[in-house]
Coordinates of C-alpha atoms and ligand atoms in Angstrom, one line a residue:
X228 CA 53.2 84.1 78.1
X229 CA 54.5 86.0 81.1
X230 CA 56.6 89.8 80.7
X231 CA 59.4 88.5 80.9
X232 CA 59.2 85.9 77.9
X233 CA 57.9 89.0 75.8
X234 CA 60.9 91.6 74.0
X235 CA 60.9 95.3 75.4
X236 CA 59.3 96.7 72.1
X237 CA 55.8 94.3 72.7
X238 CA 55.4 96.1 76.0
X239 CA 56.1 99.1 75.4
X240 CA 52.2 100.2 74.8
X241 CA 51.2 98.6 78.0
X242 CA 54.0 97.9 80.5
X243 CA 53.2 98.4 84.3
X244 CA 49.7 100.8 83.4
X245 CA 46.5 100.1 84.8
X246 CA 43.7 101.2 82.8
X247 CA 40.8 100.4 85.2
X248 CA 43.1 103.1 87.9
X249 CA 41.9 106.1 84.9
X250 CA 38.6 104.9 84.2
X251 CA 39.9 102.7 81.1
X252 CA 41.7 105.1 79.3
X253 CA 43.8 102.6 77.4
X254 CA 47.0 105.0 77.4
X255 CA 48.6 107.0 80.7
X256 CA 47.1 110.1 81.4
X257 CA 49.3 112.6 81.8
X258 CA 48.8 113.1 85.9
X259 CA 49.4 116.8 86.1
X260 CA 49.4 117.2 90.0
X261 CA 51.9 117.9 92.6
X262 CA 50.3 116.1 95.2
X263 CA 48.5 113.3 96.0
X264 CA 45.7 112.7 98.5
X265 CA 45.8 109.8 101.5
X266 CA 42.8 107.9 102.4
X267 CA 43.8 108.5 106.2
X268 CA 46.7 109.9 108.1
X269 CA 47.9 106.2 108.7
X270 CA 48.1 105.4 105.1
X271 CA 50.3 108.9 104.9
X272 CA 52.4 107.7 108.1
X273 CA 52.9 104.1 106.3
X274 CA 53.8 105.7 102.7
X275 CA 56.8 108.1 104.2
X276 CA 57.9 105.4 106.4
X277 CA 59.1 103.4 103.3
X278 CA 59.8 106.9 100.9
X279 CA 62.4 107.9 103.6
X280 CA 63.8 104.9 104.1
X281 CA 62.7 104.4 108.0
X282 CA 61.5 100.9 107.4
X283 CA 61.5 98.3 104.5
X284 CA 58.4 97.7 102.1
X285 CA 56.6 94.5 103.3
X286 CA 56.0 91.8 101.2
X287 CA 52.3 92.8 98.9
X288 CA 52.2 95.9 100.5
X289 CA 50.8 98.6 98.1
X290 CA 52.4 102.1 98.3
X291 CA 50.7 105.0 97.1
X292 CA 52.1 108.0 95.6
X293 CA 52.5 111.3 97.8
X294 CA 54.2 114.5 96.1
X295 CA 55.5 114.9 92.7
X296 CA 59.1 115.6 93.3
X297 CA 59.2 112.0 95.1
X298 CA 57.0 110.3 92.5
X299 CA 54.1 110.1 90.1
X300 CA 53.0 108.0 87.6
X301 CA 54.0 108.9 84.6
X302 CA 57.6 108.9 85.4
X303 CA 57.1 105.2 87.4
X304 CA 55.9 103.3 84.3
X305 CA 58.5 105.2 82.2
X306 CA 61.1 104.2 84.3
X307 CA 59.6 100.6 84.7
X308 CA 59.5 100.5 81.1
X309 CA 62.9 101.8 80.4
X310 CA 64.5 99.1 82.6
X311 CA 63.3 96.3 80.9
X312 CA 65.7 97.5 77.8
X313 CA 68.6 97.7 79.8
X314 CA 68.2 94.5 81.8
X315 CA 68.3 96.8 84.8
X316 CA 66.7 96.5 88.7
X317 CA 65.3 100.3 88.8
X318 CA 65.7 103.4 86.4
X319 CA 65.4 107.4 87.4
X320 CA 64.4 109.9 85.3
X321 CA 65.9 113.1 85.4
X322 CA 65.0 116.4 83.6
X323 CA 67.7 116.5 81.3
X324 CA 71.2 114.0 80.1
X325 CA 73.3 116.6 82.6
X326 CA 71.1 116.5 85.6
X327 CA 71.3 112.1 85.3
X328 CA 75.3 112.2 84.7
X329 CA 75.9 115.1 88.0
X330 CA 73.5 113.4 90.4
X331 CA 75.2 110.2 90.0
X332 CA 78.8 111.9 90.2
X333 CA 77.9 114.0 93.2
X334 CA 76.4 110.9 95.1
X335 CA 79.2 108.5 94.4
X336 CA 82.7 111.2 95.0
X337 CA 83.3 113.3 97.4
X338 CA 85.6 115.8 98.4
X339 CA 89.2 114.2 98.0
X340 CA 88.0 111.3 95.7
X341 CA 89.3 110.5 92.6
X342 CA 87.7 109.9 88.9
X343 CA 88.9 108.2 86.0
X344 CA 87.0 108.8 82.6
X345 CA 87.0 108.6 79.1
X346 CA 88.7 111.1 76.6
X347 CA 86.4 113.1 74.8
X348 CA 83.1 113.2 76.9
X349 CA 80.1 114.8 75.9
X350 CA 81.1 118.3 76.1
X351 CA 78.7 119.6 79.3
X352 CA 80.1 116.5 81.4
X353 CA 83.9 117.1 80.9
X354 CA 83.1 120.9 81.6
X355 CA 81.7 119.6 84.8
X356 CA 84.2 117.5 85.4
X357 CA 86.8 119.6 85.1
X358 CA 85.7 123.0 86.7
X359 CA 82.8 121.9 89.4
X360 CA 84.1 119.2 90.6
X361 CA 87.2 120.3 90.8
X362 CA 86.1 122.8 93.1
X363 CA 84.9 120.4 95.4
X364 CA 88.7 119.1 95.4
X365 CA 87.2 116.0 93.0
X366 CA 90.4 115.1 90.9
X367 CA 90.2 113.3 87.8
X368 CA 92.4 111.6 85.1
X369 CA 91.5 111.1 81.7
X370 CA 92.2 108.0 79.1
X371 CA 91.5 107.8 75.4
X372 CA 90.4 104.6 73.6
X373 CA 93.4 102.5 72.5
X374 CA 95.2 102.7 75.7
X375 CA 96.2 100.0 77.5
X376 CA 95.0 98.7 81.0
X377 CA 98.5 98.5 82.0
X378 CA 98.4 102.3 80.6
X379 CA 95.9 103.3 82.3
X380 CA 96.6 101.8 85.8
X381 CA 99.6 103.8 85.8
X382 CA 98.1 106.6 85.0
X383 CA 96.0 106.3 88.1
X384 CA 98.9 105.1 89.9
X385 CA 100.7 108.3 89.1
X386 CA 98.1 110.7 90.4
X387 CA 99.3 109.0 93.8
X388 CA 95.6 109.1 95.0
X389 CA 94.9 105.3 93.8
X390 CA 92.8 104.6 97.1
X391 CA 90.8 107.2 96.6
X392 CA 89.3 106.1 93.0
X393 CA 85.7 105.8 93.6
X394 CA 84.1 106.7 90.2
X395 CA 84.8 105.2 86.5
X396 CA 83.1 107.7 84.1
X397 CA 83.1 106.5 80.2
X398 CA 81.4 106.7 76.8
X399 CA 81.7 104.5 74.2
X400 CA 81.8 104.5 71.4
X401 CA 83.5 108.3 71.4
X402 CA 81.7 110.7 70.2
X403 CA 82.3 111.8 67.4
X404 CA 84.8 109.5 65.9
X405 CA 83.3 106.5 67.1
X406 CA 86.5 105.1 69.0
X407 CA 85.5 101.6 70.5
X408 CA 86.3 101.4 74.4
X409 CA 86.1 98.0 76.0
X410 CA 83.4 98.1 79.0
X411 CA 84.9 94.6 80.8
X412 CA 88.5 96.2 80.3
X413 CA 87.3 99.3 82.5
X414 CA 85.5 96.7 84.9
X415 CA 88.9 94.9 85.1
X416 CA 90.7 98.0 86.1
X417 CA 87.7 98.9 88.7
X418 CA 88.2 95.2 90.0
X419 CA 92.2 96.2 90.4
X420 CA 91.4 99.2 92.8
X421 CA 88.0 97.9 94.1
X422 CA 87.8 97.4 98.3
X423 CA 85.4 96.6 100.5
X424 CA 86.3 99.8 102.2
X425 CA 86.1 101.9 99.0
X426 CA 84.0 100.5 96.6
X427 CA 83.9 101.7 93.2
X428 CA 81.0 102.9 91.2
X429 CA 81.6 101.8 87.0
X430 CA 79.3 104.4 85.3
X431 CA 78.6 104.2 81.1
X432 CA 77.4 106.8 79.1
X433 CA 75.0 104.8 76.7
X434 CA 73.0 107.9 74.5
X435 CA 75.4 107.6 71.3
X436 CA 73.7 103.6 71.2
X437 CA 70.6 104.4 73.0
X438 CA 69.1 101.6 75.2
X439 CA 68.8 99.3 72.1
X440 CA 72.4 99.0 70.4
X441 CA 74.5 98.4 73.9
X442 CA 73.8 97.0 76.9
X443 CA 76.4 98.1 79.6
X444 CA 75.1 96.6 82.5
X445 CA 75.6 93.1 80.8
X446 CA 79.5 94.1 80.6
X447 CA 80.6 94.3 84.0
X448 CA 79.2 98.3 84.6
X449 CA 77.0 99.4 87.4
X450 CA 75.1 102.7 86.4
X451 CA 74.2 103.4 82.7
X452 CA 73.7 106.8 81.6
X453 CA 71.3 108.5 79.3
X454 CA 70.7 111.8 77.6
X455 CA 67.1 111.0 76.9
X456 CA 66.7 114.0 74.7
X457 CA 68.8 111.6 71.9
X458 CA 67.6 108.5 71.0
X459 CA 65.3 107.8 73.6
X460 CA 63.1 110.9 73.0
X461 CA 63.3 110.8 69.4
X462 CA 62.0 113.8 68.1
X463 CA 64.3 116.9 68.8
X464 CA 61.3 118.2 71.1
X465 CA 61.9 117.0 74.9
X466 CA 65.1 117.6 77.2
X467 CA 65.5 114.6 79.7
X468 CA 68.3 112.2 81.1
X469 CA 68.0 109.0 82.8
X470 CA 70.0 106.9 85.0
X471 CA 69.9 103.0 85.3
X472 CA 71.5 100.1 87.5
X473 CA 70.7 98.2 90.6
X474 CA 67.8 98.5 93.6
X475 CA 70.9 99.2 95.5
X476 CA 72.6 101.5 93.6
X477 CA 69.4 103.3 92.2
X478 CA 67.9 104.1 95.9
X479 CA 71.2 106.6 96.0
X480 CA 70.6 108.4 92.9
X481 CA 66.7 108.8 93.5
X482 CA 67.5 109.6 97.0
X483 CA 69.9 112.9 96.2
X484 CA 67.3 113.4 93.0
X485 CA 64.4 113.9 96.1
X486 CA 66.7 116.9 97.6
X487 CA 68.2 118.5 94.5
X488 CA 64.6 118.0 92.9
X489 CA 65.7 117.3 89.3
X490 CA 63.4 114.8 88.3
X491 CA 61.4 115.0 85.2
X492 CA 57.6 116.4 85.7
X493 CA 55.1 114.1 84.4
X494 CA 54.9 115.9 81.0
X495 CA 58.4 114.8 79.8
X496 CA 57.6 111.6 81.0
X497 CA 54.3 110.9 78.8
X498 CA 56.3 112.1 75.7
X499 CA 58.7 109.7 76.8
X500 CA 56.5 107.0 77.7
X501 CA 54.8 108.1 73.6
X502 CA 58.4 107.9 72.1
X503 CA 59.4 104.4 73.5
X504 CA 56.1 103.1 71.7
X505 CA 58.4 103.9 68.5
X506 CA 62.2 102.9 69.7
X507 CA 62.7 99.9 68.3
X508 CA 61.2 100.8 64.6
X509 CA 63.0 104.1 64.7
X510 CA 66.5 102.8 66.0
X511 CA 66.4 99.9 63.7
X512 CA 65.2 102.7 60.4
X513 CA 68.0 104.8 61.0
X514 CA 70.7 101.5 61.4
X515 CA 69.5 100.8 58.0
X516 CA 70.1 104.1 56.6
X517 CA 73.4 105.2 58.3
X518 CA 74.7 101.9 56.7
X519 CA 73.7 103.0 53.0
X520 CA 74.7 106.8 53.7
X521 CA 78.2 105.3 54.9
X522 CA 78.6 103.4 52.3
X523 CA 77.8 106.3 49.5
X524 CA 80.6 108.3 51.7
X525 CA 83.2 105.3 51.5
X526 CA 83.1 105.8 47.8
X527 CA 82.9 109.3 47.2
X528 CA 86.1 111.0 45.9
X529 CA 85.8 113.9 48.4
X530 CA 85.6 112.1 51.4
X531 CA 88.7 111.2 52.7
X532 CA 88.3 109.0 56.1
X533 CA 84.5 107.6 57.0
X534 CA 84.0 107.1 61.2
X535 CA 81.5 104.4 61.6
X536 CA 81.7 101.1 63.3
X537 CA 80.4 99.3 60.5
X538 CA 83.8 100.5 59.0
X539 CA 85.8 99.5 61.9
X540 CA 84.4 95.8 62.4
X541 CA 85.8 95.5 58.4
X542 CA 89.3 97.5 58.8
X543 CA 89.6 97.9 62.9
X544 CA 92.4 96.3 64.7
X545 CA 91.8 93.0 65.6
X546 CA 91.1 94.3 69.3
X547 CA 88.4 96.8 68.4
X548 CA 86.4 94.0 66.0
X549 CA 86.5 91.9 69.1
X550 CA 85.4 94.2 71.2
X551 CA 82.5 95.2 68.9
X552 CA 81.5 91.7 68.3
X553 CA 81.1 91.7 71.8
X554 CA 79.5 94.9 72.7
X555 CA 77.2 96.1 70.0
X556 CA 74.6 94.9 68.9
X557 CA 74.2 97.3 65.4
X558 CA 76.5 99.8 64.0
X559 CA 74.6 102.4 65.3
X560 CA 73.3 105.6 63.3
X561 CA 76.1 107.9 64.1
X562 CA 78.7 108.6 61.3
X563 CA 81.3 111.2 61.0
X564 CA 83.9 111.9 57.9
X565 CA 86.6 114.1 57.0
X566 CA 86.3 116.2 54.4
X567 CA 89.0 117.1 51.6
X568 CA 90.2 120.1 52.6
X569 CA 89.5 122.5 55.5
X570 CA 87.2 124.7 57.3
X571 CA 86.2 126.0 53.9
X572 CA 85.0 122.9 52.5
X573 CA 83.5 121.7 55.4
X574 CA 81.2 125.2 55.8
X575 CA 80.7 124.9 52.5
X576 CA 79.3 121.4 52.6
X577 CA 76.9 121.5 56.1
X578 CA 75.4 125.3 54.3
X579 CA 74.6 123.7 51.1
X580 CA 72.5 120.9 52.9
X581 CA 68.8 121.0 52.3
X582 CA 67.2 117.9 53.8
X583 CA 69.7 117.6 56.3
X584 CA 69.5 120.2 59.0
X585 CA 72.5 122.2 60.3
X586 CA 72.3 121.4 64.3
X587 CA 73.8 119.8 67.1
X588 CA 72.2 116.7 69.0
X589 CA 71.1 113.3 68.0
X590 CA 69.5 110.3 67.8
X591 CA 66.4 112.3 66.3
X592 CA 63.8 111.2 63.6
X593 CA 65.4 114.0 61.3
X594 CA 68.7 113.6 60.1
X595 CA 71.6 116.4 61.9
X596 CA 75.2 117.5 60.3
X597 CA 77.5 119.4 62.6
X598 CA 81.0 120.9 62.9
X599 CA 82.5 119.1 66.0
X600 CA 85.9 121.4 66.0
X601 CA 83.9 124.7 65.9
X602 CA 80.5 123.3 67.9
X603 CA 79.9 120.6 70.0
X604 CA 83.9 120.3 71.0
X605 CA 85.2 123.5 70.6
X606 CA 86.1 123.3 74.3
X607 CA 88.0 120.3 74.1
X608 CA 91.8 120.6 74.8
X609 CA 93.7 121.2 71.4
X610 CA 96.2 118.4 71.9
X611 CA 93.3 115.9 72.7
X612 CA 91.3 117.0 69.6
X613 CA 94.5 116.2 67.7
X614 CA 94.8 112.7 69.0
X615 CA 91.5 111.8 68.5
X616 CA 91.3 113.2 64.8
X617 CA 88.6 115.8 65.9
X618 CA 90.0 117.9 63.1
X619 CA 89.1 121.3 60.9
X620 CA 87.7 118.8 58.0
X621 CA 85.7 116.8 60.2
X622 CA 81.9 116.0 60.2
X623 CA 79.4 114.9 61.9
X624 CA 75.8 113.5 60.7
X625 CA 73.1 111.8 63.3
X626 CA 70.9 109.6 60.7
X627 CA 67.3 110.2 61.1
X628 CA 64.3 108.0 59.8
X629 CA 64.1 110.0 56.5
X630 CA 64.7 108.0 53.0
X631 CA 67.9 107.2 52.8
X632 CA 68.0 107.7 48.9
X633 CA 67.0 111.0 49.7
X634 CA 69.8 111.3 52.3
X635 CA 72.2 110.4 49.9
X636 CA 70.9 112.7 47.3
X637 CA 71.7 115.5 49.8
X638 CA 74.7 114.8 50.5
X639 CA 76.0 114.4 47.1
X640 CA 74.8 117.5 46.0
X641 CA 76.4 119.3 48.7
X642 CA 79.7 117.8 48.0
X643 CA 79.4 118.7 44.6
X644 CA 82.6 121.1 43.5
X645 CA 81.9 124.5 41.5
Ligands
PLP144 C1 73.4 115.3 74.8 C2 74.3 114.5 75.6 C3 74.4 114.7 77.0 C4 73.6 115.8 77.8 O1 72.2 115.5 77.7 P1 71.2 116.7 77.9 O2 69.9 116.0 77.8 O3 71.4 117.7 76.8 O4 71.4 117.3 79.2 C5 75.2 113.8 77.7 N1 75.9 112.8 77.1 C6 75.9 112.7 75.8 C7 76.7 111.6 75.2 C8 75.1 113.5 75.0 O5 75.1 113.3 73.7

């Protein structure tokens, strides 16, 4: 049976490694060393020919490694393994979610250009968005899920830079309500203003469904994102990003990663490489108990409103189950609810939680509840947080690996009223 017959989680243990290169270890050393030694100068002449780009690979030539900020292998087989989840031509790892999602912004606008994204991003990237790049005259406009492509063309049309859009920015589903956006609409509207002359670059945030629940690059986008602290990681205990798409696109981003030097050092990438072993069982665990936890919070008399797209593909709009039949592959593990009452009651609930811990992030093996107004989008514009019912009552849990009877016993007794 060749790789390519075999699913991502079979070769994850083995994928692209060598034992008989580390005297048969069976798993990847960790190759802590900045540098690596040529046989003879030619072999160093040959190696940076092809690193900076001065002539192409030939056909079964082997290139060696040279200096760890251009490669090394613990981050090569993680990013070899990482693109076979995705589907995608090459992958770059990054030391943290921010470093993937700027690199790929700064090589793909320049001064004068125009963004379009998603309404709310991840809070780090809008700040980005909307003070750095703005000082490098970068304009944006923003869209929330529900709007039209008619809508949202004339937004850009508005902005009266339309020949200057050059990036498409968007996560989906929003965190942290969950909002569905539709990846082939946003590849429509790129395809609208696309040119030979300005080509556009279609960009997804995927951590919220990790590489396992949605596929982007099979809906029409050309770079997916990752924080790789979330899902990917696994465990709450390494900060990493990663960035996926084409040989094409991908030379780019690695190319500006070599001169900002933002790549991950070969630690982060064997606890990477030691978390993917585990992606599939943990993704599909924590699927399995978001989907019993939502459904205790459907029925519980305090909760007034559950966020979760196993809700949505019952009561959505016809448009949003579509788009979710389409799209996802799982419900994901991301729920959120509003609360009767306030601020009050919400405190009240996320200090009273035992099992559950009080923190921001996700995707980990323990379950995480959160206050999005007050924490992770206290930054967002009031009016936005309004429309997209980010609210003083709302919740936010990340659904960890833990029992899920046990979940639910935690959360019941911590909406108990005295
Ligand atoms: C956490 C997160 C990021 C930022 O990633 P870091 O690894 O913290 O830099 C970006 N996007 C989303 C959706 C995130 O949840």
């Amino acid at each position: 049976m060749s790789h390519d017959q075999l699913r991502p989680e079979s070769l994850m243990m083995s994928y692209g490694y060598k034992p008989s290169l580390s005297e048969g270890a069976i798993k990847c050393p960790i190759f802590q060393t900045s540098t690596f030694v040529f046989s003879n100068a030619m072999e160093g002449k040959r190696f940076f020919e092809v690193a900076y780009g001065l002539r192409e690979k030939e056909k079964d030539e082997e290139l060696g490694l040279i200096y760890s900020r251009l490669n090394n292998p613990d981050l090569e087989i993680l990013e070899n393994r990482l693109c076979l989840w995705d589907g995608a031509e090459d992958c770059a790892v990054f030391e943290s979610g921010m470093s993937a999602i700027s690199t790929a912004m700064l090589e793909f606008m320049k001064p004068g250009d125009l963004l379009l994204y998603s309404k709310p991003v991840y809070g780090g990237t809008d700040h980005f968005i909307n003070h750095f790049l703005k000082k490098l005259n970068i304009e944006s406009v923003g869209f929330r899920a529900g709007e039209t492509k008619e809508e949202i063309i004339q937004q850009i049309m508005n902005t009266g830079i339309s020949d200057k859009l050059s990036m498409i920015h968007i996560e989906t589903p929003a965190n942290p309500t969950n909002a569905v956006i539709d990846i082939e609409l946003c590849a429509e509207i790129k395809a609208h203003f696309n040119s030979e002359e300005n080509p556009i670059v279609l960009s997804v945030d995927n951590t919220y469904m990790g590489p396992l629940w949605q596929h982007p690059l099979k809906h029409g986008a050309d770079l997916v994102l990752y924080s790789a602290t979330k899902y990917i990681g696994g465990h709450s205990d390494v900060i990493a990003g990663a960035c996926l798409g084409s040989k094409e696109l991908m030379g780019r981003v690695k190319g500006l990663r070599t001169f900002l030097g933002n790549m991950a050092g070969p630690w982060t990438g064997w606890l990477l490489m030691r978390s993917l072993e585990t992606l599939k069982v943990r993704m599909d665990q924590q699927a399995v108990n978001a989907e019993q936890v939502a459904e205790f919070l459907n029925n519980h008399p305090r909760v007034e409103e559950v966020y979760y797209l196993g809700n949505t593909a019952k009561n959505g709009t016809d448009s949003d189950k579509e788009v979710l039949k389409r799209q996802y592959l799982s419900h994901g593990a991301m729920i959120a609810f509003d609360i009767e009452g306030g601020e009050a009651e919400a405190f009240q609930f996320l200090d009273r939680l035992n099992l559950i811990k009080l923190a921001v992030s996700l995707g980990g093996t323990e379950s995480l509840a959160e206050h999005p107004q007050t924490m992770t989008h206290a930054d967002v514009d009031p009016e936005d947080k309004k429309a997209m019912n980010i609210t003083e009552k709302l919740i936010r849990l990340s659904i960890g690996v833990e029992n899920y009877n046990d979940l639910i016993h935690d959360i019941e007794q911590a909406l108990e009223q005295n």
